[in-house]
Coordinates of C-alpha atoms in Angstrom, one line a residue:
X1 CA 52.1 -22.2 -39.5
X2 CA 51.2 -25.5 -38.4
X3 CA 48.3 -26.9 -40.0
X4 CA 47.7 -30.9 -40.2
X5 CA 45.2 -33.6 -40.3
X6 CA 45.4 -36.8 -38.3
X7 CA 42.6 -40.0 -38.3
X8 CA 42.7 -40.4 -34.1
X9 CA 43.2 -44.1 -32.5
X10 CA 41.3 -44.0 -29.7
X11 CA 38.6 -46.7 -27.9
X12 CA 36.0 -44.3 -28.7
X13 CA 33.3 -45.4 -31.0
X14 CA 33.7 -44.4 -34.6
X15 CA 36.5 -42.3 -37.0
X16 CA 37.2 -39.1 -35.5
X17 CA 39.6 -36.8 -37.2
X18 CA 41.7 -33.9 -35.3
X19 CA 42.8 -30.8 -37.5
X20 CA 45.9 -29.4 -35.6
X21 CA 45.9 -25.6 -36.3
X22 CA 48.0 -22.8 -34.9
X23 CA 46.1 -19.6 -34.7
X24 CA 47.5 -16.3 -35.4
X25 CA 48.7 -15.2 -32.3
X26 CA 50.9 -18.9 -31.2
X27 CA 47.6 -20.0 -29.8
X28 CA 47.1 -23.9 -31.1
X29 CA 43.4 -24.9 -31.7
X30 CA 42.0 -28.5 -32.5
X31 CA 39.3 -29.2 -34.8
X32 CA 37.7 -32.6 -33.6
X33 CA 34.8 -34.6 -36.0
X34 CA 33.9 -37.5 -37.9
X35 CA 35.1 -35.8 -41.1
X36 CA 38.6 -34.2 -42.1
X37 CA 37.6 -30.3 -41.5
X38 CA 39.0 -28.4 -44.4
X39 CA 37.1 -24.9 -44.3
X40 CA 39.3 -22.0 -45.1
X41 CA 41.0 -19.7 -41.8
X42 CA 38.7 -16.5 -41.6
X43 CA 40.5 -13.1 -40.2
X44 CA 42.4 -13.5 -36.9
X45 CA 43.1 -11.5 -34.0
X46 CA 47.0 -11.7 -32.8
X47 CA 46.9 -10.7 -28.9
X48 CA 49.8 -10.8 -26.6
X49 CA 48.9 -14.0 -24.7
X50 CA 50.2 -14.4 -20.8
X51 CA 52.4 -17.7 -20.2
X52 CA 51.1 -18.2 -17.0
X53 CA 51.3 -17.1 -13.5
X54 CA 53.4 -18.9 -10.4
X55 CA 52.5 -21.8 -7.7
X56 CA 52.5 -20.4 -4.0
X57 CA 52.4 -23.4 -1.1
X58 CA 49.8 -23.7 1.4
X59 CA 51.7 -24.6 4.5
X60 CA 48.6 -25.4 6.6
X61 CA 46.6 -26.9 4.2
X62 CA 49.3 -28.9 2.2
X63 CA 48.5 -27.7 -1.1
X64 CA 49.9 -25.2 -4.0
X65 CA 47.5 -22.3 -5.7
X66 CA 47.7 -20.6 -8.9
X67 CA 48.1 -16.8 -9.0
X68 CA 47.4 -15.1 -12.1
X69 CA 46.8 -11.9 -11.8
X70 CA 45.7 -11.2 -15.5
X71 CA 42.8 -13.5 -15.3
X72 CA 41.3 -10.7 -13.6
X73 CA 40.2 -8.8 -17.5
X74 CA 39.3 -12.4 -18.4
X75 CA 36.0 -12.1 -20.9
X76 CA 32.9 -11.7 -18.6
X77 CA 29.7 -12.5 -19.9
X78 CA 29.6 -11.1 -23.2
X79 CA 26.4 -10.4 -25.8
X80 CA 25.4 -13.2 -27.6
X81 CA 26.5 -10.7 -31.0
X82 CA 30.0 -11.2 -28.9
X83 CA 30.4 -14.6 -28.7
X84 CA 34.0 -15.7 -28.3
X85 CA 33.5 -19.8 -28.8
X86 CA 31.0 -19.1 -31.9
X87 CA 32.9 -20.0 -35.4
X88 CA 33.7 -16.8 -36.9
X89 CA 31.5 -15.6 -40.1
X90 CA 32.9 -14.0 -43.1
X91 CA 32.3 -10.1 -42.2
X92 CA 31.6 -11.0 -38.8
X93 CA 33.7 -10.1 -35.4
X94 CA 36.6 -12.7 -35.1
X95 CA 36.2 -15.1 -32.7
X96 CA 38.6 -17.5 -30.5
X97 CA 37.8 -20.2 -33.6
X98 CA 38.5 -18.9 -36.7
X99 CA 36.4 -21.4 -38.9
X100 CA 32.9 -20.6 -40.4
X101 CA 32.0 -24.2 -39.0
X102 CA 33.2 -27.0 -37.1
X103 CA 32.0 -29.9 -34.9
X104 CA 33.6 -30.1 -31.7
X105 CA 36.6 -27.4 -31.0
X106 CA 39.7 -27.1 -28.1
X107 CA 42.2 -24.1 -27.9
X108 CA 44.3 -23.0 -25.5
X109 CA 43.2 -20.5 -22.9
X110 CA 44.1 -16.9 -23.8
X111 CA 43.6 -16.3 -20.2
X112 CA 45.7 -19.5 -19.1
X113 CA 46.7 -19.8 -15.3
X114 CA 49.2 -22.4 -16.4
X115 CA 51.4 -22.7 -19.2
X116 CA 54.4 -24.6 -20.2
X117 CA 56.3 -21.3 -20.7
X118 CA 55.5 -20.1 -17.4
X119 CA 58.3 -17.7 -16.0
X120 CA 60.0 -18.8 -12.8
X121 CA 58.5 -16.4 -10.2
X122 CA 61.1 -15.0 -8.2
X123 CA 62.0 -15.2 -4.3
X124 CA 59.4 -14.4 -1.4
X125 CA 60.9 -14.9 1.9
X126 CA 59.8 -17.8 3.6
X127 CA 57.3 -18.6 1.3
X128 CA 57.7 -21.8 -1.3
X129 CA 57.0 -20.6 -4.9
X130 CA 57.3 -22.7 -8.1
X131 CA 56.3 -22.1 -12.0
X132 CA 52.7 -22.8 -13.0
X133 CA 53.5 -24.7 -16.0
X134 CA 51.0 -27.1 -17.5
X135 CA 48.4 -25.9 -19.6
X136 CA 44.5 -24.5 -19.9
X137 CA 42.4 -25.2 -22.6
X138 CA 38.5 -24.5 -23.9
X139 CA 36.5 -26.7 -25.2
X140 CA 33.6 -25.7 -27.3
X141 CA 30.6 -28.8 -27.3
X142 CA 28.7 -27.5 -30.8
X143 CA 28.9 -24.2 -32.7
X144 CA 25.4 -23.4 -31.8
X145 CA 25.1 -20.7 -28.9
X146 CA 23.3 -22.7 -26.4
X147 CA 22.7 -26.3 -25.5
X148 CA 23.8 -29.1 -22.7
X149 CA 25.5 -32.7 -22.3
X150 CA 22.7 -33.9 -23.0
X151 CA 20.8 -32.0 -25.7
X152 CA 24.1 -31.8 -28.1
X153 CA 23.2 -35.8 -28.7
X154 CA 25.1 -39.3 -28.7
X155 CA 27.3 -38.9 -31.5
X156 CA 28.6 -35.8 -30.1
X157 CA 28.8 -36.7 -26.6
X158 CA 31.1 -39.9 -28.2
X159 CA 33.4 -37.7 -30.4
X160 CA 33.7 -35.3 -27.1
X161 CA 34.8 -38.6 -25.0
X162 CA 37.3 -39.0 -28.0
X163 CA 39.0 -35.3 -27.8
X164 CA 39.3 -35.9 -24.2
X165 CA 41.0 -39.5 -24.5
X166 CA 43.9 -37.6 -27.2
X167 CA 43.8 -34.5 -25.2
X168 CA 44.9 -36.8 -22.2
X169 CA 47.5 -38.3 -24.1
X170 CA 48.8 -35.2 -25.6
X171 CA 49.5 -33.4 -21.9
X172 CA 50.7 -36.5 -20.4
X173 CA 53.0 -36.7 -23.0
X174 CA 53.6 -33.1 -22.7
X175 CA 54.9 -33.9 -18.9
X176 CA 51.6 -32.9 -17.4
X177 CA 51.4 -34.7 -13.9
X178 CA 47.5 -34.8 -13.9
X179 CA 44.9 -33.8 -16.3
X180 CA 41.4 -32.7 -14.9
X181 CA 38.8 -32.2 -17.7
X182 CA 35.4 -30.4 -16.5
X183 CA 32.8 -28.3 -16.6
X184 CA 31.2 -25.4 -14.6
X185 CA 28.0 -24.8 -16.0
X186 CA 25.3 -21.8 -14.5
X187 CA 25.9 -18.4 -13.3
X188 CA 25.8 -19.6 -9.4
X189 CA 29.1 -22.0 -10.7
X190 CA 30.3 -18.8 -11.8
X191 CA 30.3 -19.3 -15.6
X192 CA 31.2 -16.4 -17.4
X193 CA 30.3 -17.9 -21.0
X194 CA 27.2 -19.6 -21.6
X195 CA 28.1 -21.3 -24.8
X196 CA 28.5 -25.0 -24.3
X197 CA 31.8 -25.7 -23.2
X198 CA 34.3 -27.3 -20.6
X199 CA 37.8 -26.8 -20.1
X200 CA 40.9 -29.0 -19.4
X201 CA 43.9 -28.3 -17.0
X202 CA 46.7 -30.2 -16.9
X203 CA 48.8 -29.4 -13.7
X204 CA 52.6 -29.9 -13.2
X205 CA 51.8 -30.9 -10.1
X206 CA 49.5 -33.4 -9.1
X207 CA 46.6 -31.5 -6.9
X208 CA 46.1 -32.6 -3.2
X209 CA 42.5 -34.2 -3.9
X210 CA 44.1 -36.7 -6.2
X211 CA 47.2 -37.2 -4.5
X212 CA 44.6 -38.5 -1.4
X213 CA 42.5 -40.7 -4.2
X214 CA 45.4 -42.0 -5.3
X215 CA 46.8 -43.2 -2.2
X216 CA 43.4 -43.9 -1.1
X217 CA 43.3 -46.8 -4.6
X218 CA 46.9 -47.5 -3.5
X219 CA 46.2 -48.6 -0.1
X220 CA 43.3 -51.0 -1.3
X221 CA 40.2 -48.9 -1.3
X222 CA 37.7 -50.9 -3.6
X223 CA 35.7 -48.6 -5.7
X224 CA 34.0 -51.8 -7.3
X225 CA 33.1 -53.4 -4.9
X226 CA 31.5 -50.2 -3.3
X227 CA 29.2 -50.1 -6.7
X228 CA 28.1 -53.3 -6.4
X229 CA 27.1 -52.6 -2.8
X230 CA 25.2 -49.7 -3.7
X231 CA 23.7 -49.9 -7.3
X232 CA 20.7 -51.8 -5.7
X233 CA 19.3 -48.6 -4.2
X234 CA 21.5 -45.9 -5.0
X235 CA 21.6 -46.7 -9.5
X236 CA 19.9 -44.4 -11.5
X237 CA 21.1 -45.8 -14.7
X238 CA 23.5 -48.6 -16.2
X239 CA 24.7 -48.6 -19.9
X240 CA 27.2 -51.2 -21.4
X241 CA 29.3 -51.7 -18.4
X242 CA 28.8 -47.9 -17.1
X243 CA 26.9 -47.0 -14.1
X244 CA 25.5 -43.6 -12.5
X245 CA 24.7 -43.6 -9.1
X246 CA 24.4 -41.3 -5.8
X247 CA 27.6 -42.4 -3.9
X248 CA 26.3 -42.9 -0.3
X249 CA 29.1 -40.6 1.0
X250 CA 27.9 -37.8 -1.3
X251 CA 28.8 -34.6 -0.5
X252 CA 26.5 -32.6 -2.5
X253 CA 22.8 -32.9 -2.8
X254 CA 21.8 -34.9 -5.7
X255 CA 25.6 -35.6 -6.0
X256 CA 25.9 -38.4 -9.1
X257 CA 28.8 -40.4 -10.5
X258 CA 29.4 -41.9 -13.5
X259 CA 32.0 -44.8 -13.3
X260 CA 32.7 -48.0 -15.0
X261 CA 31.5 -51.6 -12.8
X262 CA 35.7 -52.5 -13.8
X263 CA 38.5 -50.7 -12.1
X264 CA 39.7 -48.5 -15.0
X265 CA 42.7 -45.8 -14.5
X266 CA 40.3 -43.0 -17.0
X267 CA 38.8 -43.0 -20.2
X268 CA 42.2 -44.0 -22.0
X269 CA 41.5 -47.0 -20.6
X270 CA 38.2 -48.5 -21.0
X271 CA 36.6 -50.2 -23.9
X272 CA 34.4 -48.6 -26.6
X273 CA 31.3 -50.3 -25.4
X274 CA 31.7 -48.4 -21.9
X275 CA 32.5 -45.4 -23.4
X276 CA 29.4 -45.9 -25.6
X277 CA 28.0 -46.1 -22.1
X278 CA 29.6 -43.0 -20.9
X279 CA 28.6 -41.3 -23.2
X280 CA 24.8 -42.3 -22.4
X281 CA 24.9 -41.9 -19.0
X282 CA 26.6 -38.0 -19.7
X283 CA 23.4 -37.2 -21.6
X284 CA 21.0 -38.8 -19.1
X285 CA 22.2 -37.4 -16.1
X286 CA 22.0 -33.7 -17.3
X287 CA 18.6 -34.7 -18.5
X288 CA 17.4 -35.5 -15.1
X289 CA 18.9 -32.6 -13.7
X290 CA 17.5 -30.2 -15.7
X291 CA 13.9 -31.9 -15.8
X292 CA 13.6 -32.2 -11.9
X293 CA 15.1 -28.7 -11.3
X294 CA 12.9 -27.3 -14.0
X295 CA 15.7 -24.8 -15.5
X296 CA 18.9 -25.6 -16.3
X297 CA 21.1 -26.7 -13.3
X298 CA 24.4 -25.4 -12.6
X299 CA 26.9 -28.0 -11.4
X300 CA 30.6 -28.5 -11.4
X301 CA 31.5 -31.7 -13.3
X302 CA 35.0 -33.1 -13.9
X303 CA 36.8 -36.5 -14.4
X304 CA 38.6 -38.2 -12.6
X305 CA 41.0 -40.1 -13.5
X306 CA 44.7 -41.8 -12.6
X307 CA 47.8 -39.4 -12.3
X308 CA 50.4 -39.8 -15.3
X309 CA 52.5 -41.5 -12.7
X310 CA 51.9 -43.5 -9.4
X311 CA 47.7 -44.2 -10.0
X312 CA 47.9 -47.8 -9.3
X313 CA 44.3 -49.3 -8.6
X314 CA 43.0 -45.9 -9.2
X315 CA 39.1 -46.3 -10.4
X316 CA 37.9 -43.8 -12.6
X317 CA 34.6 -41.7 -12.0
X318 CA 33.0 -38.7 -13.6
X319 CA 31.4 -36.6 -11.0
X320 CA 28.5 -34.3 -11.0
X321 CA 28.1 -31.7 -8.5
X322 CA 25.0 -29.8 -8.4
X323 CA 24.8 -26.4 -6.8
X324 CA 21.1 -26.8 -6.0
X325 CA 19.1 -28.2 -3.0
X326 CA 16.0 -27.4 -4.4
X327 CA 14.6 -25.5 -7.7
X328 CA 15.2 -21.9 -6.5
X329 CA 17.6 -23.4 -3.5
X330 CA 21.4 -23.0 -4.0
X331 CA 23.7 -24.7 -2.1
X332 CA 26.2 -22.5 -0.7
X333 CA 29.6 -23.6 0.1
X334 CA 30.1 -21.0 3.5
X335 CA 31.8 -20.9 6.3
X336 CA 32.1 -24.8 7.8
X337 CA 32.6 -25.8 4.1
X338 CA 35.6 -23.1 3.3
X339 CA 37.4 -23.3 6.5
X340 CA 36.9 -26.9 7.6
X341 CA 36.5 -29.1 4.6
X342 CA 33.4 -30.9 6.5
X343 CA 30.6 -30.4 4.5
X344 CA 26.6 -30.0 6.0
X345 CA 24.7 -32.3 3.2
X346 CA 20.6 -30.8 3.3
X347 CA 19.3 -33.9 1.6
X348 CA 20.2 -37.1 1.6
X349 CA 21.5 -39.9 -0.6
X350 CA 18.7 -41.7 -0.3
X351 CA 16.4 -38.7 -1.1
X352 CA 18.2 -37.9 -3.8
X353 CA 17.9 -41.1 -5.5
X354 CA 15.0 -41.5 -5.4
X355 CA 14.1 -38.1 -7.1
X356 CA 16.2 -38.3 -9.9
X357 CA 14.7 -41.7 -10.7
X358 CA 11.6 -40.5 -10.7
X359 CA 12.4 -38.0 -14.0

């Protein structure tokens, strides 16, 4: 059973340690925080775990979906007494963590739509299929049942920034073709556990909204520059090189990104003061959010960063979607959105701004 400590080397600010764990049933879990973790394994569950499902192409659209049928029984909004990402308790219900206490945890998805066993689907006439290999993992912010980006602190947001930097490196490594860390947070998002936690996909195959970004960078498109254009009047906050703003092309109301002012390729690649700033900006952001929506806001966040090949120029962002227009307004994507890809914005950029600066 695999079981091993390792002091990370990674820009983020500070030691971190990872404790590399393989759970009962072949599941591997990683135990992130500024100390070695050395707690004792409490009773484990050992499941049959799916290796995946298959990749079908799109031939009007371009693109390949995962199907995965047996994410259908995924867990759905359990009792808090049924918490899956809470550390498991001596006597207690066994958890997806197996530790009475940790600091920041990742595992791999029991209910993972891509895996690096995944079986080669076989033949469907006229239809290209591939495997879904890659991986899905959970990450789990703080022990404690409920919280946010921002209310889990600095030193926590920083250590986070740190798991995703080695988990980067571990699936790129691993032959992952793009990595996509992120978040959906609220029931309209459709978040089925409201412990605080993202997840992490890394895809075999580079996903057709970063293949366009990249070629996008490739071809000379200046991210920078298009900051220091619009920081003037679309900034809501700087921090040591870091810089959230409403990108004047928004697509979402009260859209925000995150990005460094330097062309970076992701996280990896910046230097510990930005992701100091990161970090900052991470927990600001949410704050706003929450304090002009007055309830906790559902968005979809991710990074985005470079492909593990062919990302030259790419400029790295962190993007916020929220999936509000107003306190008790959601923002639906319907028809026009689904079937054309041309988004109807309600409020605009400048709008936006301008509220979120004012909280």
């Amino acid at each position: 059973m695999t079981d091993s400590t390792a002091l990370l080397d990674t820009p983020a600010p500070g030691a971190v340690h990872r404790r590399s764990f393989c759970k009962a049933d072949g599941r591997m879990l990683y135990l992130y925080g500024r100390e070695p973790h050395q707690l004792t394994p409490q009773a484990q569950d050992k499941d049959d775990i799916a290796t995946g499902g298959e990749l079908r192409f799109h031939p009007l659209r371009g693109e390949w979906n995962i199907y995965a049928a047996h994410r259908q029984n995924r867990t759905f909004k359990p009792a808090a007494a049924d918490d899956p990402l809470a550390p498991t308790m001596p006597g207690g219900a066994n958890t997806e963590i197996p530790f009475s206490d940790f600091e920041l945890a990742i595992f791999e998805n029991k209910f993972s739509g891509l895996h690096a066993l995944a079986p080669v689907p076989p033949s469907l006439e006229g239809i290209d299929l591939a495997a879904a290999t890659g991986a899905c993992e959970v990450i789990v912010y703080t022990p404690e049942a409920m919280g946010s980006l921002h209310t889990i602190g600095q030193d926590r947001r920083e250590l986070l920034i740190a798991a995703w930097i080695d988990r980067y490196k571990a699936l790129f490594e691993k032959g992952c073709e793009y990595v996509l860390p992120f978040e959906n947070r609220g029931d309209e998002v459709g978040a089925t556990l409201h412990h605080p936690h993202g997840q992490i996909y890394g895809f075999g195959k580079v996903p057709l909204v970063q293949q366009m970004a990249a070629k996008a960078f490739q071809d000379g498109y200046d991210l920078a520059a298009e900051i220091d254009t619009a920081m003037p009047d679309y900034g809501l906050h700087e921090a040591d090189g870091m810089v959230a703003f409403c990108p004047r092309f928004a697509r979402f109301p009260y859209e925000v990104w995150i990005a460094p002012r330097t062309q970076r390729a992701g996280p990896w690649d910046c230097t510990t003061h930005e992701l100091t700033g990161m970090a900052e900006l991470l927990g600001d952001v949410t704050r706003r959010y929450d304090a002009f929506f007055g309830r906790p806001t559902p968005y979809m966040f991710a990074l985005h960063s470079a492909p593990r090949n062919g990302g030259d120029n790419y400029h790295f962002t962190a993007q916020f979607y929220p999936l509000l227009r107003g306190p008790d307004r959601v923002k639906y994507l319907a028809s026009v959105e689904q079937h054309s890809g041309v988004f109807t914005v309600d409020v605009m950029p400048e709008t936006a701004i301008e509220a979120l600066r004012a909280v």
